[in-house]
Tab-separated table of N, CA, C and O in Angstrom:
chain	number	residue	atom	x	y	z
A	17	SER	N	0.750	-1.268	0.042
A	17	SER	CA	-0.034	0.232	0.056
A	17	SER	C	0.996	1.227	-0.176
A	17	SER	O	2.097	1.180	0.390
A	18	GLN	N	0.375	2.305	-0.225
A	18	GLN	CA	1.042	3.578	-0.402
A	18	GLN	C	1.429	4.008	0.908
A	18	GLN	O	2.442	4.546	1.101
A	19	VAL	N	0.688	3.647	1.941
A	19	VAL	CA	1.194	4.064	3.225
A	19	VAL	C	2.091	3.144	3.696
A	19	VAL	O	3.411	3.635	4.300
A	20	ALA	N	2.199	1.864	3.680
A	20	ALA	CA	3.331	1.277	3.942
A	20	ALA	C	4.803	1.678	3.124
A	20	ALA	O	5.950	1.700	3.713
A	21	LYS	N	4.581	1.984	1.904
A	21	LYS	CA	5.827	2.464	1.108
A	21	LYS	C	6.136	3.836	1.516
A	21	LYS	O	7.555	3.835	1.950
A	22	THR	N	5.453	4.528	2.038
A	22	THR	CA	5.858	5.900	2.582
A	22	THR	C	6.462	5.747	4.115
A	22	THR	O	7.675	6.409	4.177
A	23	ILE	N	5.859	4.828	4.853
A	23	ILE	CA	6.622	4.632	6.093
A	23	ILE	C	7.785	3.993	6.093
A	23	ILE	O	8.805	4.213	6.813
A	24	MET	N	8.151	3.053	4.970
A	24	MET	CA	9.348	2.496	4.745
A	24	MET	C	10.410	3.773	4.368
A	24	MET	O	11.647	3.381	4.649
A	25	LYS	N	9.968	4.845	3.952
A	25	LYS	CA	10.901	6.035	3.393
A	25	LYS	C	11.477	6.493	4.598
A	25	LYS	O	12.519	7.325	4.713
A	26	PHE	N	10.805	6.468	5.901
A	26	PHE	CA	11.202	7.063	7.245
A	26	PHE	C	11.661	6.051	8.156
A	26	PHE	O	10.830	5.548	8.834
A	27	PRO	N	12.698	5.224	8.086
A	27	PRO	CA	13.297	4.202	8.797
A	27	PRO	C	13.113	4.624	10.254
A	27	PRO	O	12.983	3.532	11.130
A	28	HIS	N	13.437	5.918	10.729
A	28	HIS	CA	13.132	6.178	11.909
A	28	HIS	C	11.759	5.854	12.838
A	28	HIS	O	11.574	5.637	13.751
A	29	LEU	N	10.714	6.019	11.617
A	29	LEU	CA	9.355	5.577	12.201
A	29	LEU	C	9.381	3.981	12.796
A	29	LEU	O	8.817	3.871	13.898
A	30	MET	N	9.979	3.378	11.983
A	30	MET	CA	9.949	1.849	12.529
A	30	MET	C	11.032	1.485	13.780
A	30	MET	O	10.365	0.551	14.291
A	31	GLY	N	11.907	2.335	13.820
A	31	GLY	CA	12.681	2.085	15.038
A	31	GLY	C	12.403	2.881	16.261
A	31	GLY	O	12.661	2.469	17.401
A	32	SER	N	11.435	3.756	16.058
A	32	SER	CA	11.235	4.817	17.170
A	32	SER	C	9.799	4.409	17.552
A	32	SER	O	9.444	4.582	18.865
A	33	TYR	N	9.006	4.057	16.892
A	33	TYR	CA	7.441	3.522	17.261
A	33	TYR	C	7.133	2.125	17.207
A	33	TYR	O	7.531	1.422	16.274
A	34	SER	N	6.473	1.793	18.100
A	34	SER	CA	6.016	0.298	17.898
A	34	SER	C	4.896	0.178	16.959
A	34	SER	O	4.048	0.940	16.861
A	35	LEU	N	5.155	-1.014	16.276
A	35	LEU	CA	4.285	-1.245	15.026
A	35	LEU	C	2.819	-1.429	15.805
A	35	LEU	O	1.703	-0.875	15.083
A	36	GLU	N	2.660	-2.230	16.703
A	36	GLU	CA	1.330	-2.668	17.403
A	36	GLU	C	0.797	-1.505	18.247
A	36	GLU	O	-0.250	-1.300	18.251
A	37	GLU	N	1.553	-0.474	19.064
A	37	GLU	CA	1.284	0.336	19.875
A	37	GLU	C	1.068	1.837	19.141
A	37	GLU	O	0.249	2.508	19.624
A	38	ASN	N	1.843	2.144	18.104
A	38	ASN	CA	1.811	3.382	17.679
A	38	ASN	C	1.279	3.428	16.272
A	38	ASN	O	0.267	3.942	15.942
A	39	LEU	N	2.163	2.603	15.108
A	39	LEU	CA	1.822	2.853	13.633
A	39	LEU	C	0.307	2.195	13.281
A	39	LEU	O	-0.399	3.091	12.792
A	40	LYS	N	0.178	0.894	13.764
A	40	LYS	CA	-1.227	0.325	13.245
A	40	LYS	C	-2.419	1.094	13.673
A	40	LYS	O	-3.385	1.387	13.136
A	41	PRO	N	-2.293	1.556	15.291
A	41	PRO	CA	-3.673	2.134	15.694
A	41	PRO	C	-3.698	3.561	14.990
A	41	PRO	O	-4.904	3.986	14.696
A	42	ARG	N	-2.606	4.299	14.753
A	42	ARG	CA	-2.846	5.631	14.208
A	42	ARG	C	-3.386	5.445	12.781
A	42	ARG	O	-4.229	6.442	12.287
A	43	VAL	N	-2.696	4.457	12.109
A	43	VAL	CA	-3.063	4.097	10.646
A	43	VAL	C	-4.757	3.868	10.518
A	43	VAL	O	-5.500	4.658	9.782
A	44	ARG	N	-5.230	3.131	11.548
A	44	ARG	CA	-6.525	2.761	11.622
A	44	ARG	C	-7.338	3.732	12.062
A	44	ARG	O	-8.460	4.124	11.462
A	45	TRP	N	-7.167	4.668	12.991
A	45	TRP	CA	-7.570	5.932	13.368
A	45	TRP	C	-7.902	6.822	12.323
A	45	TRP	O	-8.725	7.404	12.056
A	46	LEU	N	-6.843	6.974	11.594
A	46	LEU	CA	-6.813	8.102	10.304
A	46	LEU	C	-7.625	7.549	9.384
A	46	LEU	O	-8.382	8.367	8.728
A	47	LYS	N	-7.677	6.070	9.094
A	47	LYS	CA	-8.824	5.818	7.944
A	47	LYS	C	-10.040	5.864	8.534
A	47	LYS	O	-11.013	6.286	7.630
A	48	SER	N	-10.299	5.775	9.675
A	48	SER	CA	-11.553	5.754	10.343
A	48	SER	C	-12.144	7.262	10.185
A	48	SER	O	-13.502	7.440	10.174
A	49	LEU	N	-11.170	8.249	10.081
A	49	LEU	CA	-11.688	9.586	9.826
A	49	LEU	C	-11.999	9.768	8.379
A	49	LEU	O	-12.582	10.889	8.059
A	50	GLY	N	-11.695	9.050	7.501
A	50	GLY	CA	-12.100	8.959	6.142
A	50	GLY	C	-10.616	9.263	5.372
A	50	GLY	O	-10.939	9.637	3.930
A	51	LEU	N	-9.361	9.375	6.000
A	51	LEU	CA	-8.247	9.485	5.092
A	51	LEU	C	-8.211	8.193	4.189
A	51	LEU	O	-8.073	7.294	4.853
A	52	ASP	N	-7.919	8.463	2.889
A	52	ASP	CA	-7.618	7.039	2.136
A	52	ASP	C	-5.835	7.137	2.232
A	52	ASP	O	-5.357	7.833	2.416
A	53	ASP	N	-5.585	5.998	1.551
A	53	ASP	CA	-4.251	5.629	1.612
A	53	ASP	C	-3.430	6.871	1.054
A	53	ASP	O	-2.149	7.207	1.529
A	54	LEU	N	-3.807	7.464	0.065
A	54	LEU	CA	-2.935	8.617	-0.749
A	54	LEU	C	-2.925	9.757	0.037
A	54	LEU	O	-1.925	10.357	0.487
A	55	GLN	N	-4.050	10.035	0.921
A	55	GLN	CA	-3.891	11.081	1.855
A	55	GLN	C	-3.111	11.005	2.967
A	55	GLN	O	-2.582	11.807	3.708
A	56	MET	N	-3.189	9.793	3.586
A	56	MET	CA	-2.466	9.212	4.672
A	56	MET	C	-1.005	9.393	4.477
A	56	MET	O	-0.128	9.859	5.046
A	57	ALA	N	-0.494	8.839	3.027
A	57	ALA	CA	0.976	8.809	2.758
A	57	ALA	C	1.268	10.246	2.497
A	57	ALA	O	2.357	10.539	2.825
A	58	LYS	N	0.592	11.351	2.040
A	58	LYS	CA	0.993	12.708	1.823
A	58	LYS	C	1.373	13.437	3.263
A	58	LYS	O	2.074	13.935	3.535
A	59	THR	N	0.316	12.847	4.135
A	59	THR	CA	0.367	13.425	5.553
A	59	THR	C	1.634	13.008	6.158
A	59	THR	O	2.474	13.732	6.915
A	60	ILE	N	2.056	11.733	6.150
A	60	ILE	CA	3.141	11.328	6.828
A	60	ILE	C	4.230	11.905	5.956
A	60	ILE	O	5.217	11.995	6.694
A	61	MET	N	4.257	11.781	4.621
A	61	MET	CA	5.532	12.434	4.078
A	61	MET	C	5.826	13.855	4.561
A	61	MET	O	6.851	14.357	4.791
A	62	LYS	N	4.771	14.565	4.664
A	62	LYS	CA	4.836	15.971	5.014
A	62	LYS	C	5.220	16.307	6.454
A	62	LYS	O	6.197	16.875	7.042
A	63	PHE	N	5.035	15.412	7.352
A	63	PHE	CA	5.123	15.130	8.879
A	63	PHE	C	5.223	14.058	9.308
A	63	PHE	O	4.219	13.427	10.153
A	64	PRO	N	6.058	13.254	9.375
A	64	PRO	CA	6.183	12.041	9.643
A	64	PRO	C	6.038	11.619	11.350
A	64	PRO	O	5.396	10.895	11.791
A	65	ASN	N	6.193	12.479	12.195
A	65	ASN	CA	6.249	12.516	13.563
A	65	ASN	C	4.848	12.592	14.064
A	65	ASN	O	4.447	11.895	15.066
A	66	VAL	N	3.911	12.601	13.088
A	66	VAL	CA	2.325	12.634	13.283
A	66	VAL	C	2.110	11.092	13.836
A	66	VAL	O	1.029	10.965	14.691
A	67	MET	N	2.670	10.286	13.426
A	67	MET	CA	2.602	8.784	13.629
A	67	MET	C	2.871	8.537	15.135
A	67	MET	O	2.720	7.368	15.437
A	68	GLY	N	3.713	9.321	15.871
A	68	GLY	CA	4.151	8.988	17.197
A	68	GLY	C	3.279	9.717	18.086
A	68	GLY	O	3.393	9.462	19.365
A	69	TYR	N	2.379	10.778	17.730
A	69	TYR	CA	1.692	11.486	18.566
A	69	TYR	C	0.356	10.672	19.373
A	69	TYR	O	0.014	9.609	18.672
A	70	SER	N	0.218	10.671	20.608
A	70	SER	CA	-0.749	10.138	21.063
A	70	SER	C	-2.308	10.034	20.852
A	70	SER	O	-2.607	11.232	20.470
A	71	LEU	N	-2.803	9.073	20.469
A	71	LEU	CA	-4.157	9.100	20.046
A	71	LEU	C	-5.015	9.776	21.056
A	71	LEU	O	-5.986	10.720	20.661
A	72	GLU	N	-4.984	9.545	22.265
A	72	GLU	CA	-5.718	9.989	23.468
A	72	GLU	C	-5.441	11.426	23.801
A	72	GLU	O	-6.384	12.238	24.261
A	73	GLU	N	-4.484	11.644	23.853
A	73	GLU	CA	-3.763	12.920	24.255
A	73	GLU	C	-3.708	14.125	23.248
A	73	GLU	O	-3.641	15.373	23.616
A	74	ASN	N	-3.370	13.880	22.035
A	74	ASN	CA	-3.043	14.667	20.885
A	74	ASN	C	-4.312	14.714	20.057
A	74	ASN	O	-4.871	15.521	19.821
A	75	LEU	N	-4.367	13.337	19.239
A	75	LEU	CA	-4.872	13.214	17.837
A	75	LEU	C	-6.617	13.487	18.129
A	75	LEU	O	-7.151	14.257	17.478
A	76	LYS	N	-7.147	12.652	19.022
A	76	LYS	CA	-8.642	12.804	19.219
A	76	LYS	C	-9.083	13.782	19.867
A	76	LYS	O	-10.175	14.652	19.237
A	77	PRO	N	-8.427	14.463	20.662
A	77	PRO	CA	-8.838	15.915	21.150
A	77	PRO	C	-8.829	16.894	20.227
A	77	PRO	O	-9.695	17.854	20.194
A	78	ARG	N	-7.741	17.198	19.454
A	78	ARG	CA	-7.472	18.034	18.529
A	78	ARG	C	-8.696	18.069	17.246
A	78	ARG	O	-9.255	19.117	16.856
A	79	VAL	N	-8.884	16.687	16.982
A	79	VAL	CA	-9.988	16.493	16.062
A	79	VAL	C	-11.321	17.035	16.723
A	79	VAL	O	-12.038	17.641	15.996
A	80	GLN	N	-11.758	16.555	17.851
A	80	GLN	CA	-13.051	16.742	18.423
A	80	GLN	C	-13.116	18.461	18.370
A	80	GLN	O	-14.058	18.893	18.322
A	81	TRP	N	-11.942	19.150	18.811
A	81	TRP	CA	-11.946	20.731	18.866
A	81	TRP	C	-12.247	21.159	17.645
A	81	TRP	O	-12.770	22.077	17.367
A	82	LEU	N	-11.582	20.614	16.476
A	82	LEU	CA	-11.811	21.265	15.027
A	82	LEU	C	-13.220	20.932	14.601
A	82	LEU	O	-13.845	22.030	14.156
A	83	LYS	N	-13.767	19.848	15.119
A	83	LYS	CA	-15.303	19.731	14.820
A	83	LYS	C	-16.101	20.671	15.647
A	83	LYS	O	-17.048	21.330	15.259
A	84	GLU	N	-15.666	21.185	16.783
A	84	GLU	CA	-16.492	21.925	17.925
A	84	GLU	C	-16.329	23.434	17.090
A	84	GLU	O	-17.194	24.152	17.605
A	85	LEU	N	-15.178	23.601	16.149
A	85	LEU	CA	-15.130	25.018	15.659
A	85	LEU	C	-16.046	25.008	14.360
A	85	LEU	O	-16.248	26.020	14.003
A	86	GLY	N	-16.688	23.814	13.967
A	86	GLY	CA	-17.587	23.948	12.961
A	86	GLY	C	-17.018	23.264	11.870
A	86	GLY	O	-17.819	23.204	10.727
A	87	MET	N	-15.904	22.617	11.925
A	87	MET	CA	-15.698	21.782	10.730
A	87	MET	C	-16.339	20.743	10.390
A	87	MET	O	-16.408	19.853	11.450
A	88	ASP	N	-16.602	20.279	9.118
A	88	ASP	CA	-17.035	18.890	9.001
A	88	ASP	C	-15.951	18.090	8.667
A	88	ASP	O	-14.916	18.391	8.755
A	89	ASN	N	-16.085	16.467	8.498
A	89	ASN	CA	-15.442	15.684	8.421
A	89	ASN	C	-14.152	15.891	7.269
A	89	ASN	O	-13.031	15.753	7.440
A	90	SER	N	-14.701	16.621	6.087
A	90	SER	CA	-13.810	16.846	4.996
A	90	SER	C	-13.017	17.982	5.217
A	90	SER	O	-11.906	17.948	4.990
A	91	GLN	N	-13.320	18.871	6.020
A	91	GLN	CA	-12.429	19.863	6.553
A	91	GLN	C	-11.446	19.774	7.413
A	91	GLN	O	-10.233	20.143	7.183
A	92	VAL	N	-11.855	18.793	8.324
A	92	VAL	CA	-10.676	18.216	9.344
A	92	VAL	C	-9.667	17.374	8.570
A	92	VAL	O	-8.685	17.512	8.782
A	93	ILE	N	-10.174	16.609	7.574
A	93	ILE	CA	-9.134	15.807	6.799
A	93	ILE	C	-8.102	16.840	6.094
A	93	ILE	O	-6.939	16.616	6.205
A	94	LYS	N	-8.828	17.785	5.620
A	94	LYS	CA	-7.868	18.771	4.675
A	94	LYS	C	-7.054	19.415	5.830
A	94	LYS	O	-5.799	19.877	5.304
A	95	THR	N	-7.485	19.867	6.849
A	95	THR	CA	-6.442	20.338	7.861
A	95	THR	C	-5.513	19.499	8.233
A	95	THR	O	-4.502	20.107	8.257
A	96	ILE	N	-5.726	18.367	8.443
A	96	ILE	CA	-4.673	17.323	8.928
A	96	ILE	C	-3.755	17.174	7.767
A	96	ILE	O	-2.465	17.116	8.085
A	97	MET	N	-4.152	17.237	6.543
A	97	MET	CA	-3.243	17.095	5.399
A	97	MET	C	-2.199	18.134	5.346
A	97	MET	O	-1.154	18.058	4.874
A	98	LYS	N	-2.902	19.349	5.401
A	98	LYS	CA	-2.237	20.626	5.176
A	98	LYS	C	-1.383	20.886	6.436
A	98	LYS	O	-0.247	21.531	6.263
A	99	PHE	N	-1.783	20.901	7.537
A	99	PHE	CA	-1.101	21.279	8.750
A	99	PHE	C	-1.169	20.017	9.878
A	99	PHE	O	-1.752	20.097	11.040
A	100	PRO	N	-0.393	18.847	9.344
A	100	PRO	CA	-0.270	17.655	10.534
A	100	PRO	C	0.393	18.040	11.616
A	100	PRO	O	-0.076	17.468	12.577
A	101	HIS	N	1.307	19.122	11.768
A	101	HIS	CA	1.832	19.430	12.910
A	101	HIS	C	1.019	20.082	13.933
A	101	HIS	O	1.152	20.081	15.340
A	102	LEU	N	-0.251	20.318	13.586
A	102	LEU	CA	-1.291	21.138	14.461
A	102	LEU	C	-1.952	19.872	15.515
A	102	LEU	O	-2.289	20.112	16.345
A	103	MET	N	-1.587	18.637	15.052
A	103	MET	CA	-2.367	17.646	15.596
A	103	MET	C	-1.084	17.328	16.981
A	103	MET	O	-1.846	16.544	17.727
A	104	GLY	N	-0.167	18.077	17.329
A	104	GLY	CA	0.369	17.576	18.322
A	104	GLY	C	1.626	18.541	18.835
A	104	GLY	O	2.163	18.706	19.787
A	105	SER	N	2.019	19.379	17.752
A	105	SER	CA	3.335	20.119	18.059
A	105	SER	C	3.179	21.331	18.446
A	105	SER	O	4.013	21.814	19.604
A	106	TYR	N	1.693	21.842	18.633
A	106	TYR	CA	1.644	23.133	19.358
A	106	TYR	C	0.854	22.874	20.614
A	106	TYR	O	0.057	21.864	20.718
A	107	SER	N	1.149	23.675	21.628
A	107	SER	CA	0.385	23.609	22.828
A	107	SER	C	-1.044	24.097	22.584
A	107	SER	O	-1.248	24.950	22.185
A	108	PHE	N	-1.862	23.130	23.030
A	108	PHE	CA	-3.288	23.161	22.748
A	108	PHE	C	-3.720	24.627	23.559
A	108	PHE	O	-4.553	25.364	22.909
A	109	GLU	N	-3.395	24.466	25.006
A	109	GLU	CA	-3.805	25.622	25.868
A	109	GLU	C	-2.952	26.766	25.521
A	109	GLU	O	-3.473	28.049	25.765
A	110	ASP	N	-1.644	26.718	25.249
A	110	ASP	CA	-0.952	27.901	25.349
A	110	ASP	C	-1.005	28.760	23.860
A	110	ASP	O	-0.639	29.840	23.787
A	111	ASN	N	-1.347	27.757	22.834
A	111	ASN	CA	-1.030	28.373	21.289
A	111	ASN	C	-2.517	28.347	20.663
A	111	ASN	O	-2.868	29.269	20.227
A	112	LEU	N	-3.007	27.302	20.576
A	112	LEU	CA	-4.264	26.902	19.735
A	112	LEU	C	-5.458	27.713	20.182
A	112	LEU	O	-5.995	28.429	19.416
A	113	LYS	N	-5.696	27.231	21.410
A	113	LYS	CA	-6.972	28.190	21.961
A	113	LYS	C	-7.059	29.526	21.876
A	113	LYS	O	-7.905	30.292	21.642
A	114	PRO	N	-6.048	30.082	22.342
A	114	PRO	CA	-5.646	31.621	22.579
A	114	PRO	C	-5.565	31.997	21.006
A	114	PRO	O	-6.341	32.964	20.767
A	115	MET	N	-5.247	31.399	19.978
A	115	MET	CA	-5.254	32.048	18.808
A	115	MET	C	-6.686	31.861	18.279
A	115	MET	O	-7.174	33.107	17.447
A	116	VAL	N	-7.339	31.125	18.396
A	116	VAL	CA	-8.748	30.895	18.031
A	116	VAL	C	-9.705	32.040	18.914
A	116	VAL	O	-10.452	32.700	18.154
A	117	GLN	N	-9.457	32.307	19.912
A	117	GLN	CA	-10.094	33.235	20.679
A	117	GLN	C	-9.617	34.832	20.262
A	117	GLN	O	-10.701	35.568	20.133
A	118	TRP	N	-8.584	34.895	20.035
A	118	TRP	CA	-8.153	36.260	19.486
A	118	TRP	C	-8.700	36.366	17.898
A	118	TRP	O	-9.329	37.377	17.544
A	119	LEU	N	-9.002	35.471	17.050
A	119	LEU	CA	-9.588	35.587	15.817
A	119	LEU	C	-10.944	35.960	15.927
A	119	LEU	O	-11.488	36.528	15.405
A	120	LYS	N	-11.623	35.244	17.128
A	120	LYS	CA	-13.140	35.541	17.506
A	120	LYS	C	-13.207	36.939	17.815
A	120	LYS	O	-14.226	37.621	17.542
A	121	GLU	N	-12.324	37.487	18.532
A	121	GLU	CA	-12.408	38.772	19.031
A	121	GLU	C	-12.225	39.835	18.029
A	121	GLU	O	-12.525	40.986	17.856
A	122	LEU	N	-11.626	39.313	16.825
A	122	LEU	CA	-11.540	40.298	15.509
A	122	LEU	C	-12.827	40.053	14.768
A	122	LEU	O	-12.807	40.280	13.448
A	123	ASP	N	-13.953	39.419	15.351
A	123	ASP	CA	-15.154	39.305	14.615
A	123	ASP	C	-15.278	38.190	13.698
A	123	ASP	O	-16.070	38.317	12.614
A	124	MET	N	-14.385	37.360	13.754
A	124	MET	CA	-14.522	36.193	12.775
A	124	MET	C	-15.511	35.211	13.279
A	124	MET	O	-15.494	34.862	14.831
A	125	ASP	N	-16.266	34.565	12.561
A	125	ASP	CA	-17.374	33.465	13.346
A	125	ASP	C	-16.656	32.246	12.940
A	125	ASP	O	-15.340	31.925	12.629
A	126	ASP	N	-17.301	31.167	13.648
A	126	ASP	CA	-16.589	29.863	13.668
A	126	ASP	C	-16.361	29.394	12.259
A	126	ASP	O	-15.045	28.538	12.189
A	127	SER	N	-17.187	29.456	11.303
A	127	SER	CA	-16.782	29.113	10.147
A	127	SER	C	-15.542	29.595	9.422
A	127	SER	O	-14.894	28.973	8.669
A	128	GLN	N	-15.372	30.897	9.730
A	128	GLN	CA	-14.411	31.715	9.118
A	128	GLN	C	-12.965	31.296	10.039
A	128	GLN	O	-11.945	31.043	9.223
A	129	VAL	N	-13.052	31.096	11.281
A	129	VAL	CA	-12.006	30.666	12.017
A	129	VAL	C	-11.498	28.927	11.604
A	129	VAL	O	-10.230	28.848	11.536
A	130	ALA	N	-12.441	28.146	11.269
A	130	ALA	CA	-12.243	26.971	10.993
A	130	ALA	C	-11.739	26.708	9.642
A	130	ALA	O	-10.868	25.815	9.382
A	131	THR	N	-11.963	27.660	8.820
A	131	THR	CA	-11.105	27.710	7.426
A	131	THR	C	-9.845	28.624	7.295
A	131	THR	O	-9.243	28.863	6.380
A	132	THR	N	-9.431	29.404	8.450
A	132	THR	CA	-8.411	30.302	8.285
A	132	THR	C	-7.020	29.421	8.547
A	132	THR	O	-7.077	28.261	9.054
């Protein structure tokens, strides 16, 4: 599959992350969101470390938060593909939430914030 080929291009993923505890669960979860193999491969190519983020502490809460901002599933997928580092690199409390609050203070509504 395209995902397997992509992961093979990043040997550190195989050495740093457990197949059963990290890689397989993240691939299954990303697929459950609706990412196809090509979208997932592009996301991994852009930011391989997304495969090491915690499902419970990083990925799931951020996707839920994006949906609460008004994003539908296709917008969430586009966001993950375009900005995979948002899924765990930035502090949720110190960066992401204050940024959204500031955008709302500039009179942007949720749909505008979601697509910014």
